[in-house]
PDB file of C-alpha atoms in Angstrom:
ATOM      1  CA  MET M 297      49.333   9.285 -10.935  1.00  0.00           C
ATOM      2  CA  GLU M 298      46.065   7.520 -11.701  1.00  0.00           C
ATOM      3  CA  ASN M 299      42.684   9.289 -11.495  1.00  0.00           C
ATOM      4  CA  ASN M 300      40.209   7.212  -9.479  1.00  0.00           C
ATOM      5  CA  ASN M 301      37.403   9.774  -9.471  1.00  0.00           C
ATOM      6  CA  ARG M 302      35.170   7.712 -11.712  1.00  0.00           C
ATOM      7  CA  PRO M 303      31.433   7.736 -10.933  1.00  0.00           C
ATOM      8  CA  GLU M 304      29.938   4.739  -9.156  1.00  0.00           C
ATOM      9  CA  ALA M 305      28.559   1.989 -11.354  1.00  0.00           C
ATOM     10  CA  GLY M 306      24.926   2.622 -12.154  1.00  0.00           C
ATOM     11  CA  SER M 307      24.896   6.243 -11.059  1.00  0.00           C
ATOM     12  CA  SER M 308      25.451   7.648 -14.540  1.00  0.00           C
ATOM     13  CA  GLY M 309      21.815   7.184 -15.525  1.00  0.00           C
ATOM     14  CA  ARG M 310      22.470   3.988 -17.510  1.00  0.00           C
ATOM     15  CA  LEU M 311      20.077   1.070 -17.234  1.00  0.00           C
ATOM     16  CA  THR M 312      21.534  -1.487 -14.825  1.00  0.00           C
ATOM     17  CA  ALA M 313      20.368  -4.873 -13.560  1.00  0.00           C
ATOM     18  CA  ARG M 314      19.246  -3.122 -10.368  1.00  0.00           C
ATOM     19  CA  HIS M 315      17.027  -0.786 -12.409  1.00  0.00           C
ATOM     20  CA  VAL M 316      15.570  -3.675 -14.415  1.00  0.00           C
ATOM     21  CA  ARG M 317      14.802  -5.623 -11.229  1.00  0.00           C
ATOM     22  CA  SER M 318      13.221  -2.518  -9.727  1.00  0.00           C
ATOM     23  CA  ALA M 319      11.091  -1.930 -12.840  1.00  0.00           C
ATOM     24  CA  ILE M 320       9.884  -5.542 -12.837  1.00  0.00           C
ATOM     25  CA  LEU M 321       8.972  -5.355  -9.142  1.00  0.00           C
ATOM     26  CA  ALA M 322       7.147  -2.064  -9.731  1.00  0.00           C
ATOM     27  CA  LEU M 323       5.155  -3.513 -12.638  1.00  0.00           C
ATOM     28  CA  VAL M 324       4.230  -6.633 -10.652  1.00  0.00           C
ATOM     29  CA  GLY M 325       3.239  -4.418  -7.694  1.00  0.00           C
ATOM     30  CA  LEU M 326       1.041  -2.230  -9.903  1.00  0.00           C
ATOM     31  CA  ALA M 327      -0.562  -5.284 -11.539  1.00  0.00           C
ATOM     32  CA  THR M 328      -1.215  -6.783  -8.099  1.00  0.00           C
ATOM     33  CA  PHE M 329      -2.773  -3.528  -6.937  1.00  0.00           C
ATOM     34  CA  GLY M 330      -4.898  -3.430 -10.096  1.00  0.00           C
ATOM     35  CA  TYR M 331      -6.182  -6.918  -9.329  1.00  0.00           C
ATOM     36  CA  ALA M 332      -6.759  -6.016  -5.658  1.00  0.00           C
ATOM     37  CA  HIS M 333      -8.847  -3.092  -6.906  1.00  0.00           C
ATOM     38  CA  THR M 334     -11.417  -5.560  -8.302  1.00  0.00           C
ATOM     39  CA  LEU M 335     -11.750  -7.622  -5.109  1.00  0.00           C
ATOM     40  CA  PRO M 336     -13.867  -6.858  -2.020  1.00  0.00           C
ATOM     41  CA  TRP M 337     -11.840  -5.038   0.649  1.00  0.00           C
ATOM     42  CA  ILE M 338     -14.102  -4.850   3.702  1.00  0.00           C
ATOM     43  CA  GLY M 339     -16.927  -7.010   5.033  1.00  0.00           C
ATOM     44  CA  VAL M 340     -19.329  -5.341   7.466  1.00  0.00           C
ATOM     45  CA  ARG M 341     -21.925  -7.155   9.542  1.00  0.00           C
ATOM     46  CA  PRO M 342     -24.164  -6.011  12.321  1.00  0.00           C
ATOM     47  CA  GLY M 343     -22.695  -6.406  15.763  1.00  0.00           C
ATOM     48  CA  GLN M 344     -24.060  -8.401  18.633  1.00  0.00           C
ATOM     49  CA  ASP M 345     -26.009  -6.987  21.495  1.00  0.00           C
ATOM     50  CA  ILE M 346     -24.989  -8.011  25.010  1.00  0.00           C
ATOM     51  CA  GLU M 347     -27.528 -10.849  25.304  1.00  0.00           C
ATOM     52  CA  GLU M 348     -26.344 -12.401  22.044  1.00  0.00           C
ATOM     53  CA  GLN M 349     -22.723 -12.121  23.155  1.00  0.00           C
ATOM     54  CA  LEU M 350     -23.469 -13.775  26.518  1.00  0.00           C
ATOM     55  CA  LEU M 351     -25.347 -16.616  24.824  1.00  0.00           C
ATOM     56  CA  GLY M 352     -22.614 -17.010  22.177  1.00  0.00           C
ATOM     57  CA  LEU M 353     -25.035 -16.449  19.310  1.00  0.00           C
ATOM     58  CA  THR M 354     -23.826 -15.229  15.956  1.00  0.00           C
ATOM     59  CA  PRO M 355     -25.063 -11.813  14.848  1.00  0.00           C
ATOM     60  CA  SER M 356     -28.163 -11.765  12.697  1.00  0.00           C
ATOM     61  CA  GLY M 357     -28.122 -10.231   9.251  1.00  0.00           C
ATOM     62  CA  GLU M 358     -25.933 -10.630   6.221  1.00  0.00           C
ATOM     63  CA  ALA M 359     -22.474  -9.246   5.805  1.00  0.00           C
ATOM     64  CA  ARG M 360     -22.161  -6.417   3.308  1.00  0.00           C
ATOM     65  CA  THR M 361     -18.955  -6.288   1.337  1.00  0.00           C
ATOM     66  CA  TYR M 362     -17.296  -3.214  -0.121  1.00  0.00           C
ATOM     67  CA  ALA M 363     -14.604  -2.859  -2.731  1.00  0.00           C
ATOM     68  CA  LEU M 364     -12.301   0.153  -2.897  1.00  0.00           C
ATOM     69  CA  THR M 365     -14.486   1.645  -5.654  1.00  0.00           C
ATOM     70  CA  ASP M 366     -17.430   1.718  -3.208  1.00  0.00           C
ATOM     71  CA  LEU M 367     -15.507   3.963  -0.790  1.00  0.00           C
ATOM     72  CA  THR M 368     -14.682   7.021  -2.891  1.00  0.00           C
ATOM     73  CA  GLY M 369     -13.147   9.137  -0.103  1.00  0.00           C
ATOM     74  CA  SER M 370     -10.739   6.349   0.813  1.00  0.00           C
ATOM     75  CA  GLN M 371     -10.095   5.609  -2.845  1.00  0.00           C
ATOM     76  CA  VAL M 372      -8.832   9.131  -3.595  1.00  0.00           C
ATOM     77  CA  ALA M 373      -6.569   9.215  -0.521  1.00  0.00           C
ATOM     78  CA  LEU M 374      -5.110   5.803  -1.339  1.00  0.00           C
ATOM     79  CA  TYR M 375      -4.426   6.786  -4.948  1.00  0.00           C
ATOM     80  CA  LEU M 376      -2.589   9.881  -3.741  1.00  0.00           C
ATOM     81  CA  GLY M 377      -0.489   7.701  -1.435  1.00  0.00           C
ATOM     82  CA  TRP M 378       0.356   5.317  -4.280  1.00  0.00           C
ATOM     83  CA  LEU M 379       1.254   8.270  -6.521  1.00  0.00           C
ATOM     84  CA  ALA M 380       3.587   9.627  -3.822  1.00  0.00           C
ATOM     85  CA  LEU M 381       5.350   6.264  -3.643  1.00  0.00           C
ATOM     86  CA  LEU M 382       5.625   6.125  -7.443  1.00  0.00           C
ATOM     87  CA  ALA M 383       7.038   9.673  -7.450  1.00  0.00           C
ATOM     88  CA  VAL M 384       9.743   8.523  -5.024  1.00  0.00           C
ATOM     89  CA  LEU M 385      10.448   5.585  -7.367  1.00  0.00           C
ATOM     90  CA  VAL M 386      10.857   7.908 -10.367  1.00  0.00           C
ATOM     91  CA  LEU M 387      13.029  10.320  -8.374  1.00  0.00           C
ATOM     92  CA  ALA M 388      15.214   7.391  -7.329  1.00  0.00           C
ATOM     93  CA  TRP M 389      16.008   6.794 -10.983  1.00  0.00           C
ATOM     94  CA  VAL M 390      16.345  10.435 -11.992  1.00  0.00           C
ATOM     95  CA  ARG M 391      18.334  11.760  -9.012  1.00  0.00           C
ATOM     96  CA  PRO M 392      20.526   9.028  -7.497  1.00  0.00           C
ATOM     97  CA  GLN M 393      22.400  11.657  -5.457  1.00  0.00           C
ATOM     98  CA  TRP M 394      19.252  12.093  -3.326  1.00  0.00           C
ATOM     99  CA  ARG M 395      19.297   8.427  -2.317  1.00  0.00           C
ATOM    100  CA  ASP M 396      19.457   8.904   1.465  1.00  0.00           C
ATOM    101  CA  ALA M 397      16.499  11.286   1.583  1.00  0.00           C
ATOM    102  CA  LEU M 398      14.562   9.171  -0.935  1.00  0.00           C
ATOM    103  CA  ARG M 399      15.119   6.027   1.143  1.00  0.00           C
ATOM    104  CA  ILE M 400      13.544   7.764   4.140  1.00  0.00           C
ATOM    105  CA  ALA M 401      10.736   9.166   1.954  1.00  0.00           C
ATOM    106  CA  ALA M 402       9.990   5.678   0.569  1.00  0.00           C
ATOM    107  CA  MET M 403       9.735   4.229   4.066  1.00  0.00           C
ATOM    108  CA  LEU M 404       7.548   7.067   5.364  1.00  0.00           C
ATOM    109  CA  SER M 405       5.266   7.036   2.333  1.00  0.00           C
ATOM    110  CA  SER M 406       4.936   3.251   2.696  1.00  0.00           C
ATOM    111  CA  LEU M 407       3.782   3.680   6.290  1.00  0.00           C
ATOM    112  CA  ALA M 408       1.285   6.313   5.148  1.00  0.00           C
ATOM    113  CA  VAL M 409      -0.064   3.992   2.446  1.00  0.00           C
ATOM    114  CA  VAL M 410      -0.395   1.138   4.958  1.00  0.00           C
ATOM    115  CA  ALA M 411      -2.567   3.439   7.076  1.00  0.00           C
ATOM    116  CA  LEU M 412      -4.595   4.431   4.001  1.00  0.00           C
ATOM    117  CA  ILE M 413      -5.136   0.757   3.090  1.00  0.00           C
ATOM    118  CA  LEU M 414      -6.367  -0.075   6.581  1.00  0.00           C
ATOM    119  CA  LEU M 415      -8.536   3.035   7.103  1.00  0.00           C
ATOM    120  CA  PRO M 416     -11.440   2.185   4.735  1.00  0.00           C
ATOM    121  CA  SER M 417     -12.842  -0.072   7.458  1.00  0.00           C
ATOM    122  CA  GLY M 418     -14.472   2.922   9.138  1.00  0.00           C
ATOM    123  CA  ALA M 419     -15.822   4.219   5.828  1.00  0.00           C
ATOM    124  CA  ALA M 420     -17.359   0.814   5.091  1.00  0.00           C
ATOM    125  CA  VAL M 421     -19.074   0.779   8.497  1.00  0.00           C
ATOM    126  CA  GLU M 422     -20.513   4.221   7.720  1.00  0.00           C
ATOM    127  CA  ALA M 423     -21.652   3.101   4.254  1.00  0.00           C
ATOM    128  CA  SER M 424     -23.214  -0.123   5.548  1.00  0.00           C
ATOM    129  CA  GLY M 425     -26.242   1.625   7.014  1.00  0.00           C
ATOM    130  CA  PHE M 426     -26.184  -0.557  10.113  1.00  0.00           C
ATOM    131  CA  PRO M 427     -27.183   1.426  13.202  1.00  0.00           C
ATOM    132  CA  ARG M 428     -24.208   2.543  15.310  1.00  0.00           C
ATOM    133  CA  ASP M 429     -25.970   1.180  18.411  1.00  0.00           C
ATOM    134  CA  ASP M 430     -25.584  -2.322  16.960  1.00  0.00           C
ATOM    135  CA  ARG M 431     -21.811  -1.832  16.915  1.00  0.00           C
ATOM    136  CA  PRO M 432     -21.286  -3.176  13.397  1.00  0.00           C
ATOM    137  CA  ASP M 433     -18.225  -5.319  12.929  1.00  0.00           C
ATOM    138  CA  SER M 434     -15.806  -5.014   9.987  1.00  0.00           C
ATOM    139  CA  THR M 435     -13.442  -7.593   8.558  1.00  0.00           C
ATOM    140  CA  TYR M 436     -10.604  -7.105   6.073  1.00  0.00           C
ATOM    141  CA  LEU M 437     -11.098  -9.193   2.952  1.00  0.00           C
ATOM    142  CA  ALA M 438      -8.820 -10.392   0.147  1.00  0.00           C
ATOM    143  CA  GLY M 439      -8.543  -7.002  -1.574  1.00  0.00           C
ATOM    144  CA  THR M 440      -7.002  -5.391   1.501  1.00  0.00           C
ATOM    145  CA  TRP M 441      -4.413  -8.125   1.967  1.00  0.00           C
ATOM    146  CA  LEU M 442      -3.555  -8.165  -1.726  1.00  0.00           C
ATOM    147  CA  ALA M 443      -3.155  -4.376  -1.700  1.00  0.00           C
ATOM    148  CA  LEU M 444      -0.749  -4.699   1.240  1.00  0.00           C
ATOM    149  CA  SER M 445       1.221  -7.275  -0.768  1.00  0.00           C
ATOM    150  CA  ALA M 446       1.308  -4.892  -3.740  1.00  0.00           C
ATOM    151  CA  LEU M 447       2.542  -2.151  -1.430  1.00  0.00           C
ATOM    152  CA  GLY M 448       5.360  -4.421  -0.292  1.00  0.00           C
ATOM    153  CA  LEU M 449       6.363  -5.088  -3.900  1.00  0.00           C
ATOM    154  CA  LEU M 450       6.258  -1.416  -4.840  1.00  0.00           C
ATOM    155  CA  THR M 451       8.225  -0.383  -1.740  1.00  0.00           C
ATOM    156  CA  ARG M 452      10.809  -3.060  -2.488  1.00  0.00           C
ATOM    157  CA  ALA M 453      11.016  -1.776  -6.067  1.00  0.00           C
ATOM    158  CA  THR M 454      11.620   1.745  -4.803  1.00  0.00           C
ATOM    159  CA  LEU M 455      14.272   0.724  -2.302  1.00  0.00           C
ATOM    160  CA  SER M 456      16.030  -1.549  -4.792  1.00  0.00           C
ATOM    161  CA  ALA M 457      16.241   1.358  -7.251  1.00  0.00           C
ATOM    162  CA  LEU M 458      18.321   3.207  -4.680  1.00  0.00           C
ATOM    163  CA  PRO M 459      21.926   2.126  -4.197  1.00  0.00           C
ATOM    164  CA  ARG M 460      22.804   1.142  -0.674  1.00  0.00           C
ATOM    165  CA  PRO M 461      24.408   3.952   1.344  1.00  0.00           C
ATOM    166  CA  ARG M 462      28.119   3.447   1.913  1.00  0.00           C
TER     167      ARG M 462
END
């Protein structure tokens, strides 16, 4: 009688093509996030009062732009979210038997990081100094969209490190 109780390919802790692909995606995601860190994330401009809106006039005043480094409260929360996603990535390599729970954790932590990427808008409005009565307007700039792309790469890296459930 033949013994077919061999471990699945790749689950023995050896480096596989799946792990290499995952590592490359993770490195590209981290490099993309590093570049997004240097770009402006949010543009804030004073809002329009009702007369200006009715007349179709553009708001007066310059837009003020903010990078992630300008919004320290948001910066710390976002870094913690990225670290949580990286921890799931490392656990995916170390403990392949936890793959189902780690898949769910990767998806949930990705949703949390998406929220953390999009939340600095309110912090930028607060930091702008524009009066709240003017209803300042915020716009997401290149840094935000690049950070979302980096999140997609890092999430894909995490999920590709996990073997598909059978």
